[in-house]
Each structure stands twice: as C-alpha cells, then as structure tokens.
mmCIF file of C-alpha atoms in Angstrom:
data_model
loop_
_atom_site.group_PDB
_atom_site.id
_atom_site.type_symbol
_atom_site.label_atom_id
_atom_site.label_comp_id
_atom_site.label_asym_id
_atom_site.label_seq_id
_atom_site.Cartn_x
_atom_site.Cartn_y
_atom_site.Cartn_z
ATOM 1 C CA MET A 646 -13.912 -92.252 -109.092
ATOM 2 C CA LYS A 647 -13.591 -89.867 -112.280
ATOM 3 C CA HIS A 648 -12.572 -86.375 -111.517
ATOM 4 C CA GLY A 649 -13.673 -83.099 -113.635
ATOM 5 C CA PHE A 650 -14.915 -79.650 -113.655
ATOM 6 C CA PHE A 651 -18.083 -80.998 -112.035
ATOM 7 C CA ASP A 652 -15.997 -81.190 -108.789
ATOM 8 C CA MET A 653 -15.220 -77.670 -108.999
ATOM 9 C CA ILE A 654 -15.178 -75.774 -105.795
ATOM 10 C CA SER A 655 -14.977 -72.158 -104.861
ATOM 11 C CA ARG A 656 -11.805 -69.992 -104.403
ATOM 12 C CA GLU A 657 -12.593 -69.947 -100.669
ATOM 13 C CA ALA A 658 -13.092 -73.601 -100.347
ATOM 14 C CA PHE A 659 -9.731 -74.110 -102.300
ATOM 15 C CA GLU A 660 -8.031 -71.666 -99.670
ATOM 16 C CA ARG A 661 -9.473 -73.510 -96.697
ATOM 17 C CA LEU A 662 -7.967 -76.806 -98.262
ATOM 18 C CA LEU A 663 -4.349 -75.134 -98.485
ATOM 19 C CA LEU A 664 -4.549 -73.415 -94.687
ATOM 20 C CA GLY A 665 -4.995 -77.094 -93.620
ATOM 21 C CA PHE A 666 -1.201 -77.816 -94.615
ATOM 22 C CA PRO A 667 0.689 -77.520 -91.404
ATOM 23 C CA LYS A 668 3.201 -74.649 -91.128
ATOM 24 C CA LEU A 669 6.612 -75.730 -91.658
ATOM 25 C CA GLY A 670 9.319 -75.388 -88.813
ATOM 26 C CA THR A 671 11.647 -72.210 -87.925
ATOM 27 C CA GLU A 672 15.181 -71.285 -87.639
ATOM 28 C CA ALA A 673 17.161 -68.445 -86.310
ATOM 29 C CA VAL A 674 18.690 -65.921 -88.685
ATOM 30 C CA SER A 675 20.818 -62.963 -88.671
ATOM 31 C CA LEU A 676 19.195 -59.493 -88.590
ATOM 32 C CA TYR A 677 21.184 -58.755 -91.761
ATOM 33 C CA ASN A 678 19.279 -61.941 -93.386
ATOM 34 C CA ALA A 679 15.765 -61.658 -91.936
ATOM 35 C CA SER A 680 14.309 -58.940 -94.856
ATOM 36 C CA GLY A 681 11.519 -61.010 -96.451
ATOM 37 C CA ARG A 682 11.102 -63.709 -94.109
ATOM 38 C CA ILE A 683 7.973 -64.176 -91.838
ATOM 39 C CA LEU A 684 8.483 -63.645 -87.940
ATOM 40 C CA ALA A 685 8.078 -67.126 -85.989
ATOM 41 C CA GLU A 686 7.850 -65.917 -82.330
ATOM 42 C CA PRO A 687 6.559 -62.636 -80.947
ATOM 43 C CA LEU A 688 9.205 -59.819 -80.689
ATOM 44 C CA VAL A 689 8.932 -58.511 -76.761
ATOM 45 C CA ALA A 690 10.903 -55.317 -75.818
ATOM 46 C CA GLU A 691 13.188 -55.736 -73.231
ATOM 47 C CA HIS A 692 13.216 -52.018 -72.655
ATOM 48 C CA ASP A 693 11.524 -49.029 -73.540
ATOM 49 C CA TRP A 694 12.085 -47.612 -76.969
ATOM 50 C CA PRO A 695 12.846 -44.636 -77.005
ATOM 51 C CA LEU A 696 14.890 -44.795 -73.737
ATOM 52 C CA THR A 697 13.761 -41.035 -72.964
ATOM 53 C CA ASP A 698 11.685 -38.300 -74.346
ATOM 54 C CA ARG A 699 13.934 -37.398 -77.646
ATOM 55 C CA SER A 700 13.824 -34.582 -79.754
ATOM 56 C CA CYS A 701 12.682 -35.074 -83.351
ATOM 57 C CA MET A 702 14.250 -31.842 -84.749
ATOM 58 C CA ASP A 703 17.227 -29.651 -84.368
ATOM 59 C CA GLY A 704 16.051 -26.668 -82.047
ATOM 60 C CA PHE A 705 15.295 -25.756 -78.433
ATOM 61 C CA ALA A 706 13.876 -27.572 -75.840
ATOM 62 C CA VAL A 707 11.291 -25.694 -74.288
ATOM 63 C CA ASN A 708 8.215 -25.696 -71.676
ATOM 64 C CA ALA A 709 5.356 -25.431 -73.870
ATOM 65 C CA ARG A 710 3.661 -22.798 -71.361
ATOM 66 C CA ASP A 711 6.547 -20.312 -72.242
ATOM 67 C CA ALA A 712 5.880 -20.513 -75.886
ATOM 68 C CA PHE A 713 2.289 -20.244 -75.859
ATOM 69 C CA GLY A 714 0.858 -17.933 -78.416
ATOM 70 C CA ALA A 715 4.320 -17.024 -79.749
ATOM 71 C CA SER A 716 4.411 -16.021 -83.398
ATOM 72 C CA GLU A 717 6.246 -13.743 -85.780
ATOM 73 C CA SER A 718 4.727 -10.643 -84.646
ATOM 74 C CA ASN A 719 4.581 -11.816 -81.064
ATOM 75 C CA PRO A 720 7.614 -13.634 -80.371
ATOM 76 C CA ALA A 721 8.191 -15.042 -76.807
ATOM 77 C CA TYR A 722 11.649 -14.564 -75.304
ATOM 78 C CA LEU A 723 13.626 -17.277 -73.403
ATOM 79 C CA GLU A 724 17.072 -17.767 -72.106
ATOM 80 C CA CYS A 725 19.147 -20.413 -73.491
ATOM 81 C CA VAL A 726 20.980 -22.113 -70.304
ATOM 82 C CA ALA A 727 22.593 -25.159 -72.251
ATOM 83 C CA GLU A 728 23.751 -26.870 -75.497
ATOM 84 C CA LEU A 729 23.016 -30.515 -75.289
ATOM 85 C CA SER A 730 24.797 -32.890 -77.312
ATOM 86 C CA VAL A 731 23.103 -35.892 -78.871
ATOM 87 C CA GLU A 732 24.811 -38.616 -76.663
ATOM 88 C CA GLU A 733 24.247 -36.867 -73.410
ATOM 89 C CA GLU A 734 21.705 -37.426 -70.592
ATOM 90 C CA PRO A 735 20.888 -34.186 -69.373
ATOM 91 C CA VAL A 736 21.483 -33.497 -65.677
ATOM 92 C CA ILE A 737 19.918 -29.818 -65.654
ATOM 93 C CA THR A 738 16.410 -29.076 -65.420
ATOM 94 C CA LEU A 739 14.735 -26.101 -67.181
ATOM 95 C CA GLU A 740 13.026 -23.364 -65.056
ATOM 96 C CA ARG A 741 10.240 -21.270 -66.597
ATOM 97 C CA GLY A 742 11.538 -18.976 -69.067
ATOM 98 C CA GLU A 743 14.615 -20.871 -69.996
ATOM 99 C CA CYS A 744 15.434 -23.149 -72.829
ATOM 100 C CA ALA A 745 18.166 -25.424 -73.931
ATOM 101 C CA ARG A 746 19.500 -26.138 -77.531
ATOM 102 C CA ILE A 747 19.270 -29.648 -78.337
ATOM 103 C CA SER A 748 19.939 -31.841 -81.622
ATOM 104 C CA THR A 749 17.568 -34.429 -83.419
ATOM 105 C CA GLY A 750 17.693 -37.460 -81.399
ATOM 106 C CA GLY A 751 18.850 -35.501 -77.991
ATOM 107 C CA SER A 752 17.212 -36.182 -74.827
ATOM 108 C CA LEU A 753 15.037 -33.722 -73.397
ATOM 109 C CA PRO A 754 16.044 -32.232 -69.951
ATOM 110 C CA ALA A 755 13.509 -32.160 -66.924
ATOM 111 C CA GLY A 756 11.321 -29.377 -67.105
ATOM 112 C CA ALA A 757 10.810 -29.485 -70.931
ATOM 113 C CA ASP A 758 8.037 -30.922 -72.996
ATOM 114 C CA ALA A 759 8.344 -29.678 -76.484
ATOM 115 C CA VAL A 760 10.892 -28.406 -79.056
ATOM 116 C CA VAL A 761 10.465 -25.771 -81.272
ATOM 117 C CA MET A 762 12.464 -25.997 -84.638
ATOM 118 C CA VAL A 763 15.522 -23.937 -85.080
ATOM 119 C CA GLU A 764 14.057 -22.415 -88.359
ATOM 120 C CA HIS A 765 11.419 -20.784 -85.981
ATOM 121 C CA THR A 766 13.668 -19.010 -83.606
ATOM 122 C CA LEU A 767 16.149 -16.390 -83.646
ATOM 123 C CA SER A 768 19.423 -16.427 -81.334
ATOM 124 C CA MET A 769 20.101 -12.779 -79.836
ATOM 125 C CA GLU A 770 23.032 -11.409 -77.882
ATOM 126 C CA GLY A 771 23.363 -12.582 -74.149
ATOM 127 C CA GLY A 772 21.673 -16.028 -74.788
ATOM 128 C CA THR A 773 18.449 -14.949 -75.584
ATOM 129 C CA VAL A 774 16.320 -16.718 -77.948
ATOM 130 C CA GLU A 775 13.157 -15.192 -79.804
ATOM 131 C CA ILE A 776 10.413 -18.128 -80.347
ATOM 132 C CA HIS A 777 8.496 -17.377 -83.278
ATOM 133 C CA LYS A 778 6.113 -19.993 -83.378
ATOM 134 C CA ALA A 779 3.746 -21.425 -80.355
ATOM 135 C CA ALA A 780 4.420 -24.723 -78.940
ATOM 136 C CA ALA A 781 2.002 -27.147 -77.758
ATOM 137 C CA PRO A 782 3.245 -30.210 -75.149
ATOM 138 C CA GLY A 783 4.782 -33.125 -77.369
ATOM 139 C CA LEU A 784 5.559 -30.762 -80.075
ATOM 140 C CA ASN A 785 8.435 -32.287 -82.193
ATOM 141 C CA VAL A 786 9.186 -35.002 -79.312
ATOM 142 C CA MET A 787 9.396 -38.705 -79.478
ATOM 143 C CA ARG A 788 8.131 -39.981 -75.796
ATOM 144 C CA ARG A 789 9.567 -42.766 -73.967
ATOM 145 C CA GLY A 790 8.310 -45.729 -74.878
ATOM 146 C CA GLU A 791 6.279 -44.644 -77.679
ATOM 147 C CA ASP A 792 7.422 -47.422 -80.072
ATOM 148 C CA ALA A 793 8.015 -49.859 -77.721
ATOM 149 C CA ARG A 794 7.107 -50.668 -73.806
ATOM 150 C CA ALA A 795 9.617 -52.891 -71.902
ATOM 151 C CA GLY A 796 7.569 -56.412 -71.415
ATOM 152 C CA ALA A 797 5.276 -55.566 -74.288
ATOM 153 C CA THR A 798 4.937 -57.238 -77.635
ATOM 154 C CA ALA A 799 6.534 -55.207 -80.163
ATOM 155 C CA LEU A 800 6.171 -57.466 -83.507
ATOM 156 C CA GLU A 801 3.616 -60.047 -83.324
ATOM 157 C CA ALA A 802 4.457 -63.595 -84.672
ATOM 158 C CA GLY A 803 3.518 -64.153 -88.140
ATOM 159 C CA THR A 804 4.446 -60.641 -88.974
ATOM 160 C CA PRO A 805 6.384 -60.138 -92.615
ATOM 161 C CA LEU A 806 9.664 -58.728 -91.796
ATOM 162 C CA ARG A 807 10.297 -55.639 -94.063
ATOM 163 C CA ALA A 808 13.092 -52.984 -93.506
ATOM 164 C CA GLN A 809 10.709 -51.311 -91.313
ATOM 165 C CA GLU A 810 10.389 -54.440 -88.901
ATOM 166 C CA VAL A 811 14.162 -55.118 -89.132
ATOM 167 C CA GLY A 812 14.722 -51.704 -88.131
ATOM 168 C CA MET A 813 12.550 -52.094 -85.268
ATOM 169 C CA ALA A 814 14.230 -55.266 -84.239
ATOM 170 C CA ALA A 815 17.621 -53.530 -84.360
ATOM 171 C CA ALA A 816 16.722 -50.435 -82.170
ATOM 172 C CA LEU A 817 15.492 -53.267 -79.404
ATOM 173 C CA GLY A 818 18.788 -54.766 -79.820
ATOM 174 C CA PHE A 819 17.940 -58.222 -81.449
ATOM 175 C CA GLU A 820 20.731 -59.468 -83.201
ATOM 176 C CA THR A 821 18.902 -62.615 -84.231
ATOM 177 C CA LEU A 822 15.366 -63.472 -85.220
ATOM 178 C CA SER A 823 13.361 -66.654 -85.121
ATOM 179 C CA VAL A 824 11.620 -66.930 -88.415
ATOM 180 C CA GLY A 825 9.635 -69.691 -90.361
ATOM 181 C CA LEU A 826 11.566 -71.978 -92.703
ATOM 182 C CA ARG A 827 11.688 -71.068 -96.533
ATOM 183 C CA PRO A 828 9.500 -73.585 -98.552
ATOM 184 C CA ARG A 829 11.326 -75.905 -100.684
ATOM 185 C CA VAL A 830 9.349 -75.878 -103.966
ATOM 186 C CA GLY A 831 9.858 -78.297 -106.639
ATOM 187 C CA ILE A 832 8.880 -77.319 -110.249
ATOM 188 C CA LEU A 833 7.928 -79.474 -113.021
ATOM 189 C CA SER A 834 6.630 -78.909 -116.543
ATOM 190 C CA THR A 835 4.604 -81.356 -118.477
ATOM 191 C CA GLY A 836 3.906 -81.698 -122.150
ATOM 192 C CA ASP A 837 5.271 -83.333 -125.270
ATOM 193 C CA GLU A 838 5.144 -80.002 -127.026
ATOM 194 C CA LEU A 839 7.483 -78.369 -124.692
ATOM 195 C CA VAL A 840 11.325 -77.724 -125.481
ATOM 196 C CA PRO A 841 14.066 -76.385 -123.161
ATOM 197 C CA VAL A 842 14.580 -72.764 -123.378
ATOM 198 C CA ALA A 843 17.944 -72.946 -125.183
ATOM 199 C CA ASP A 844 16.209 -74.910 -128.005
ATOM 200 C CA THR A 845 14.548 -73.531 -131.354
ATOM 201 C CA PRO A 846 11.159 -74.920 -131.357
ATOM 202 C CA ARG A 847 9.589 -76.454 -134.390
ATOM 203 C CA PRO A 848 6.070 -75.521 -135.414
ATOM 204 C CA GLY A 849 4.003 -77.061 -132.857
ATOM 205 C CA GLN A 850 6.599 -76.959 -130.090
ATOM 206 C CA VAL A 851 6.805 -74.224 -127.512
ATOM 207 C CA ARG A 852 9.705 -73.255 -125.007
ATOM 208 C CA ASP A 853 9.159 -74.134 -121.367
ATOM 209 C CA VAL A 854 8.071 -70.774 -119.898
ATOM 210 C CA ASN A 855 6.422 -71.770 -116.740
ATOM 211 C CA SER A 856 9.587 -73.429 -114.859
ATOM 212 C CA SER A 857 11.387 -70.067 -114.946
ATOM 213 C CA ALA A 858 8.251 -68.093 -114.408
ATOM 214 C CA LEU A 859 6.777 -70.159 -111.559
ATOM 215 C CA THR A 860 10.399 -70.080 -109.852
ATOM 216 C CA ALA A 861 10.607 -66.346 -110.001
ATOM 217 C CA MET A 862 6.984 -65.882 -108.402
ATOM 218 C CA SER A 863 7.960 -68.480 -105.704
ATOM 219 C CA GLU A 864 11.281 -67.264 -104.835
ATOM 220 C CA THR A 865 9.582 -63.725 -104.410
ATOM 221 C CA CYS A 866 7.717 -65.390 -101.774
ATOM 222 C CA GLY A 867 10.935 -66.510 -99.967
ATOM 223 C CA ALA A 868 10.773 -69.865 -101.325
ATOM 224 C CA SER A 869 13.865 -72.077 -102.468
ATOM 225 C CA CYS A 870 13.380 -73.723 -105.713
ATOM 226 C CA THR A 871 14.365 -76.883 -107.522
ATOM 227 C CA CYS A 872 13.247 -77.312 -111.185
ATOM 228 C CA TYR A 873 13.198 -80.810 -112.610
ATOM 229 C CA GLY A 874 12.825 -79.959 -116.305
ATOM 230 C CA ILE A 875 10.521 -81.108 -118.545
ATOM 231 C CA THR A 876 8.448 -84.380 -117.874
ATOM 232 C CA PRO A 877 6.875 -86.344 -121.125
ATOM 233 C CA ASP A 878 3.486 -86.770 -121.145
ATOM 234 C CA ASP A 879 3.204 -90.668 -120.025
ATOM 235 C CA LEU A 880 2.108 -91.829 -116.590
ATOM 236 C CA ASP A 881 5.110 -93.725 -115.563
ATOM 237 C CA SER A 882 7.451 -90.658 -116.399
ATOM 238 C CA LEU A 883 5.148 -88.348 -114.748
ATOM 239 C CA THR A 884 4.762 -90.571 -111.701
ATOM 240 C CA GLU A 885 8.568 -90.876 -111.148
ATOM 241 C CA ALA A 886 9.317 -87.169 -111.317
ATOM 242 C CA LEU A 887 6.491 -86.580 -109.049
ATOM 243 C CA LYS A 888 7.844 -88.872 -106.598
ATOM 244 C CA ARG A 889 11.069 -87.453 -106.623
ATOM 245 C CA SER A 890 10.041 -83.929 -106.209
ATOM 246 C CA VAL A 891 7.550 -84.906 -103.182
ATOM 247 C CA ALA A 892 10.505 -86.593 -101.574
ATOM 248 C CA GLU A 893 12.646 -83.629 -101.921
ATOM 249 C CA ASN A 894 10.286 -80.677 -101.339
ATOM 250 C CA ASP A 895 7.542 -79.057 -99.311
ATOM 251 C CA VAL A 896 5.468 -78.032 -102.179
ATOM 252 C CA THR A 897 5.317 -79.175 -105.824
ATOM 253 C CA LEU A 898 4.112 -77.347 -108.465
ATOM 254 C CA LEU A 899 3.225 -79.263 -111.674
ATOM 255 C CA SER A 900 2.320 -76.918 -114.937
ATOM 256 C CA GLY A 901 0.286 -78.657 -117.633
ATOM 257 C CA GLY A 902 -1.895 -81.794 -117.474
ATOM 258 C CA SER A 903 -4.620 -80.195 -115.218
ATOM 259 C CA SER A 904 -7.312 -80.088 -117.627
ATOM 260 C CA ILE A 905 -9.469 -83.093 -118.977
ATOM 261 C CA GLY A 906 -7.880 -84.788 -121.717
ATOM 262 C CA VAL A 907 -6.551 -88.001 -122.594
ATOM 263 C CA ARG A 908 -2.838 -87.212 -121.867
ATOM 264 C CA ASP A 909 -3.421 -85.372 -118.575
ATOM 265 C CA PHE A 910 -2.175 -87.674 -116.114
ATOM 266 C CA THR A 911 -1.774 -85.499 -113.271
ATOM 267 C CA VAL A 912 -4.475 -86.690 -111.164
ATOM 268 C CA ALA A 913 -3.604 -90.531 -111.783
ATOM 269 C CA ALA A 914 0.143 -89.837 -110.847
ATOM 270 C CA ILE A 915 -0.733 -88.114 -107.501
ATOM 271 C CA GLU A 916 -3.318 -90.933 -106.734
ATOM 272 C CA ALA A 917 -0.261 -93.291 -107.634
ATOM 273 C CA LEU A 918 2.004 -92.049 -104.710
ATOM 274 C CA PRO A 919 1.661 -93.842 -101.170
ATOM 275 C CA GLU A 920 -0.386 -91.559 -98.509
ATOM 276 C CA SER A 921 -2.073 -89.348 -101.193
ATOM 277 C CA SER A 922 -5.452 -87.945 -101.921
ATOM 278 C CA LEU A 923 -6.631 -85.684 -104.398
ATOM 279 C CA LEU A 924 -8.199 -82.643 -102.323
ATOM 280 C CA ALA A 925 -9.449 -80.716 -105.674
ATOM 281 C CA HIS A 926 -9.806 -80.790 -109.302
ATOM 282 C CA GLY A 927 -11.240 -77.554 -110.277
ATOM 283 C CA VAL A 928 -11.571 -74.114 -108.879
ATOM 284 C CA ALA A 929 -14.132 -71.471 -109.681
ATOM 285 C CA ILE A 930 -11.873 -68.763 -111.002
ATOM 286 C CA SER A 931 -11.063 -67.533 -114.530
ATOM 287 C CA PRO A 932 -8.546 -67.929 -115.640
ATOM 288 C CA GLY A 933 -7.251 -70.884 -113.725
ATOM 289 C CA LYS A 934 -10.326 -73.124 -113.248
ATOM 290 C CA PRO A 935 -8.526 -76.490 -114.025
ATOM 291 C CA ALA A 936 -6.170 -76.301 -110.967
ATOM 292 C CA ILE A 937 -5.455 -79.336 -108.984
ATOM 293 C CA LEU A 938 -4.842 -79.869 -105.183
ATOM 294 C CA GLY A 939 -3.136 -83.155 -103.970
ATOM 295 C CA ARG A 940 -1.730 -84.051 -100.814
ATOM 296 C CA VAL A 941 1.003 -86.568 -100.248
ATOM 297 C CA GLY A 942 1.542 -87.235 -96.557
ATOM 298 C CA GLU A 943 1.915 -83.624 -95.319
ATOM 299 C CA ARG A 944 3.283 -82.424 -98.809
ATOM 300 C CA ALA A 945 1.449 -80.415 -101.155
ATOM 301 C CA VAL A 946 1.118 -80.845 -104.776
ATOM 302 C CA LEU A 947 -0.637 -78.235 -107.162
ATOM 303 C CA GLY A 948 -1.465 -78.653 -110.597
ATOM 304 C CA LEU A 949 -1.253 -75.438 -112.626
ATOM 305 C CA PRO A 950 -2.590 -74.757 -116.187
ATOM 306 C CA GLY A 951 -0.133 -74.969 -118.929
ATOM 307 C CA GLN A 952 -1.322 -71.775 -120.273
ATOM 308 C CA VAL A 953 1.299 -69.101 -119.116
ATOM 309 C CA ALA A 954 -1.307 -66.381 -117.950
ATOM 310 C CA SER A 955 -3.415 -68.725 -116.479
ATOM 311 C CA ALA A 956 -0.753 -70.426 -114.351
ATOM 312 C CA GLN A 957 0.367 -66.708 -113.218
ATOM 313 C CA VAL A 958 -3.248 -65.905 -112.098
ATOM 314 C CA VAL A 959 -3.225 -68.919 -109.912
ATOM 315 C CA MET A 960 0.208 -68.456 -108.685
ATOM 316 C CA ALA A 961 -0.856 -64.891 -107.595
ATOM 317 C CA VAL A 962 -4.286 -65.775 -106.230
ATOM 318 C CA LEU A 963 -3.612 -69.095 -104.556
ATOM 319 C CA VAL A 964 -0.155 -70.298 -104.315
ATOM 320 C CA GLN A 965 1.768 -67.214 -103.108
ATOM 321 C CA PRO A 966 -0.167 -66.645 -100.326
ATOM 322 C CA PHE A 967 0.139 -70.624 -99.564
ATOM 323 C CA LEU A 968 3.865 -70.066 -99.571
ATOM 324 C CA ARG A 969 3.670 -67.190 -97.056
ATOM 325 C CA HIS A 970 1.245 -69.405 -95.001
ATOM 326 C CA LEU A 971 3.757 -72.252 -94.735
ATOM 327 C CA GLN A 972 6.212 -69.794 -93.497
ATOM 328 C CA GLY A 973 3.963 -68.598 -90.531
ATOM 329 C CA HIS A 974 2.192 -65.628 -92.305
ATOM 330 C CA VAL A 975 -1.073 -65.266 -90.208
ATOM 331 C CA ALA A 976 -3.170 -63.739 -92.678
ATOM 332 C CA ALA A 977 -1.936 -64.912 -96.094
ATOM 333 C CA TYR A 978 -5.244 -65.144 -97.671
ATOM 334 C CA GLU A 979 -6.844 -61.656 -95.901
ATOM 335 C CA ARG A 980 -7.051 -59.526 -98.901
ATOM 336 C CA ALA A 981 -7.221 -56.499 -96.793
ATOM 337 C CA GLY A 982 -3.342 -57.147 -96.407
ATOM 338 C CA TRP A 983 -2.407 -57.505 -100.060
ATOM 339 C CA ALA A 984 -0.926 -54.861 -101.862
ATOM 340 C CA CYS A 985 -3.529 -53.061 -104.076
ATOM 341 C CA VAL A 986 -4.580 -49.663 -105.460
ATOM 342 C CA HIS A 987 -7.898 -48.266 -105.763
ATOM 343 C CA ALA A 988 -8.824 -47.359 -109.332
ATOM 344 C CA GLU A 989 -11.911 -46.778 -111.606
ATOM 345 C CA MET A 990 -12.809 -48.767 -114.486
ATOM 346 C CA ALA A 991 -12.275 -47.680 -117.817
ATOM 347 C CA ARG A 992 -15.039 -49.623 -119.537
ATOM 348 C CA ASN A 993 -17.645 -52.212 -118.753
ATOM 349 C CA VAL A 994 -16.368 -55.527 -118.518
ATOM 350 C CA ALA A 995 -18.764 -58.629 -118.507
ATOM 351 C CA SER A 996 -18.473 -61.594 -116.693
ATOM 352 C CA LYS A 997 -20.006 -65.221 -116.240
ATOM 353 C CA GLN A 998 -21.629 -65.661 -112.913
ATOM 354 C CA GLY A 999 -20.364 -68.900 -110.930
ATOM 355 C CA ARG A 1000 -16.993 -68.007 -111.113
ATOM 356 C CA GLU A 1001 -14.351 -65.339 -109.848
ATOM 357 C CA ASP A 1002 -12.958 -63.514 -112.932
ATOM 358 C CA TYR A 1003 -9.501 -62.070 -112.456
ATOM 359 C CA VAL A 1004 -9.161 -59.296 -115.235
ATOM 360 C CA ARG A 1005 -5.644 -58.014 -116.039
ATOM 361 C CA VAL A 1006 -5.687 -54.363 -115.991
ATOM 362 C CA ARG A 1007 -3.472 -51.518 -117.109
ATOM 363 C CA LEU A 1008 -3.383 -48.636 -114.839
ATOM 364 C CA GLU A 1009 -3.335 -44.797 -116.143
ATOM 365 C CA GLU A 1010 -2.442 -42.566 -113.705
ATOM 366 C CA ARG A 1011 -4.578 -39.179 -113.323
ATOM 367 C CA GLU A 1012 -3.739 -36.226 -111.376
ATOM 368 C CA GLY A 1013 -5.883 -35.693 -108.175
ATOM 369 C CA MET A 1014 -8.160 -38.723 -109.342
ATOM 370 C CA PRO A 1015 -7.980 -42.299 -108.902
ATOM 371 C CA PRO A 1016 -6.145 -43.986 -111.735
ATOM 372 C CA LEU A 1017 -7.997 -45.559 -114.758
ATOM 373 C CA ALA A 1018 -8.115 -49.514 -114.839
ATOM 374 C CA HIS A 1019 -7.796 -50.344 -118.688
ATOM 375 C CA PRO A 1020 -8.746 -54.165 -119.400
ATOM 376 C CA VAL A 1021 -5.682 -56.066 -120.903
ATOM 377 C CA LEU A 1022 -7.726 -58.392 -123.113
ATOM 378 C CA GLY A 1023 -6.320 -61.558 -124.658
ATOM 379 C CA LYS A 1024 -6.197 -65.299 -124.815
ATOM 380 C CA SER A 1025 -4.461 -67.004 -121.698
ATOM 381 C CA GLY A 1026 -1.764 -68.626 -123.818
ATOM 382 C CA LEU A 1027 -0.517 -64.866 -124.744
ATOM 383 C CA LEU A 1028 2.568 -63.556 -122.755
ATOM 384 C CA ARG A 1029 1.696 -59.879 -123.503
ATOM 385 C CA THR A 1030 -1.217 -59.868 -121.480
ATOM 386 C CA MET A 1031 0.751 -60.449 -118.402
ATOM 387 C CA LEU A 1032 3.390 -58.040 -119.397
ATOM 388 C CA ARG A 1033 1.235 -55.236 -120.090
ATOM 389 C CA ALA A 1034 -1.202 -55.978 -116.820
ATOM 390 C CA GLU A 1035 -0.032 -54.194 -113.716
ATOM 391 C CA GLY A 1036 -2.847 -55.486 -111.509
ATOM 392 C CA LEU A 1037 -5.647 -57.856 -111.595
ATOM 393 C CA ALA A 1038 -9.608 -56.543 -111.169
ATOM 394 C CA VAL A 1039 -11.771 -59.280 -109.384
ATOM 395 C CA ILE A 1040 -15.368 -59.936 -110.518
ATOM 396 C CA PRO A 1041 -17.082 -61.512 -107.757
ATOM 397 C CA ALA A 1042 -18.603 -64.808 -108.582
ATOM 398 C CA ASP A 1043 -22.352 -63.519 -108.097
ATOM 399 C CA ALA A 1044 -21.814 -60.449 -110.452
ATOM 400 C CA GLU A 1045 -22.342 -60.405 -114.111
ATOM 401 C CA GLY A 1046 -19.221 -57.913 -114.560
ATOM 402 C CA LEU A 1047 -17.944 -54.391 -113.791
ATOM 403 C CA TYR A 1048 -19.346 -51.193 -114.892
ATOM 404 C CA LYS A 1049 -17.382 -48.223 -116.364
ATOM 405 C CA ASP A 1050 -16.515 -45.840 -113.783
ATOM 406 C CA ALA A 1051 -16.889 -48.481 -110.618
ATOM 407 C CA LEU A 1052 -14.397 -47.863 -108.067
ATOM 408 C CA ILE A 1053 -12.726 -51.028 -107.203
ATOM 409 C CA LYS A 1054 -9.804 -52.605 -105.625
ATOM 410 C CA ILE A 1055 -7.190 -53.794 -107.798
ATOM 411 C CA LEU A 1056 -4.495 -56.657 -106.676
ATOM 412 C CA THR A 1057 -1.264 -55.266 -107.774
ATOM 413 C CA ILE A 1058 0.950 -57.937 -109.405
#
C-alpha cells in the first residue's frame, strides 16, 4: 500500500491512536524523588489533616461573638487566660469574654472559633486585650480535616506530582509513593546531510540539532532517553537502528525521513519489523504535517519532521502529552489542563482551512490588560523562530485565521 499525505488524519484522531498504547507499569519512589512523576494509585488519608482546628496567624483565639462589631473606635475587651505553645494540645475551655494568645499552627482551645491577628489587638495591664477588629467564625482558622479527611482520597491516581502534591503526601505521612514508570525513549536522527555536533559542517551539511532538542523535551516529561546518533539514509541501516531502539525502549522518536521522497525510508523500516503496523502517515497540523505513527508490538514509533521547528511543535502538541499518558496521566491531552495564558492577537494571521495551525508567538506584557501575542513568522528550518517564541496560538482547522484583538488561549512552550 502506498502511504502519503492523502492518508492524513486529524490531530484528534492521531491522539486517539496514541491513547491506544497501554500505560507503563508502576514503581515505588521516595517522597524526595517523586517530584515530576505521575501518581499511580489514589492517595487515601489515614487521618484528618489538619488534626485539629489550627490558627493561621499569630494572635488571640477568641469566640467570634465576643469580637462582634469590634473596631478601632469601638474595641472589644477580653481577658487573656492562657498563652498556648504551638506544639501543645490545649486543655482549657474558653468562657465568654476570654481569649488565649496563640501562635501560627497552634491548636485552638475548646470554646474558640476564630483568631484575631496580633496586629489588630493591644495588650493592656492585668491581662486585658483590646480587640480592634471584628471576627467571624472561622477567621484565620484551618479547620480539622479541611485539607484531607480520614478515609477520603486526598490525591487522585493520574495526578502529576508537583511540590504542592509532594507536600500534601508528606503532611499525611507517606514516605514513598507509587508512580508510573518513566518511559524509555530512543532517539534517532536520519539524513546524509547531518553531522555530529562536534563536527564543522560543509556547505550542504547541518549539525544534528534534533537529537539534543528532542532529548531535552522528552526529559522534561519525565522520560529517560538514549540517543543512537545519526543513521544513514538507506533502508538497511535505518531498519537495524530502529530494530535496536524498539527492543530497548518504550518509544522511539525518529526525526527526518517522514515526508514523501525517494530517500525517506521510515515507513518501510517500520513495516520491515515483526509485529509492526503503520497507524498514521500525516496529521492535519502545521507545522508537522508529515508526522508518522507506527506500532511494533506494544512499542510506539514516531517519525517526526527533520525541520527543527516542525519537530518541536509535534513534540509539544502530540509527543509530550503521550509520554505523560504512558506514565498514567489521566488527562494528558485535555488542553484545559495545559500550561497556557490568555492573550490578544497583535495582528491578523491567515490560515488554510482543513489543518490546525500552531503559530509561534512572542508575548508582550501590558499593565492591567492581557498580553499581546505577536506572531513569530519564519521558515520551519529556522531555529530563531522557536528561540523567540514563548507560546503557540492555535488556529482551528475550520477557521481561516485569527483576527487582530481576538482574545485567545496561548499554549506556553
């Protein structure tokens, strides 16, 4: 069967094919090594957190009714009956008209339901405290179980672990977490015009940019990468290199050789391997139209354009979410969860219907207004277009472009 751009599928269809690959296994890691990983199992709290009602501020624990209507001109007067240390469990019960000095993180005594910040009080002789600000129940108080309830799920499986989630796990006493395995990614570059980075290229030659750039983008998503260097433009060499990478990795990224040409052997090399199938050759996005997706057993092979900007756009839009999916991310392709900003287009940008355009943009910050998105125009082989870009403006496949002043979502890169 002859494969070409006539087999081009939508970005959504390409994503569905990627989601058909099974997620990888799991492993237990120390809490200190969990940042950037994907949680594999729900984190169920074994106890309430906080354990008690706690103060968010240094100040005085009060019954909010005793400070009702208090102000600078009409203060309330309470008697301080205790000074509570942060580590102790209070044994006193506040009566009406009483308060207790409390530190940030300290447990509230019985009878107290609010904390007045020390800045809004004045301590007087004889233990009387002048309250200069009204209090409402819950003011400056972290309620027992407000972060997590015993027996309830504190973090869902599939959650990316940032510092915030790691901190929650620590608060709940988890020393280790079950996370998705890191994808092993093999990276190959093809093309007789390519030379190693350390070489001086002659006219007609270029250094291998994609191997290092694709490695960096893969590692950002938690993958561990192996680079197999430059493969010559012949079918036997490419087939052998691909065979080795597929045997050693979960995903193989092959840049170059994805367009239609006499020296493009990617499709043939994929189909030469046992248990292989070509799932897609061509996706309706620009740049990145000639992307290839193959399957060898349970392993994925992705053919990326050789042009550096095109390859990086395909990585950002399709491959990086795929690497997160393999680790168990439950919403890798849901763009509502992607890092993004809202901005106004600085000028009109035309687009060809039938493909989803990803326009590189530079953001100009404006005080009190959304940033302006300036298109960074240029050929897909120019590195500077990606260097200058801070995000990608998406033009839907059914649109003819974006108008100046349109408020749009920018995918940050």
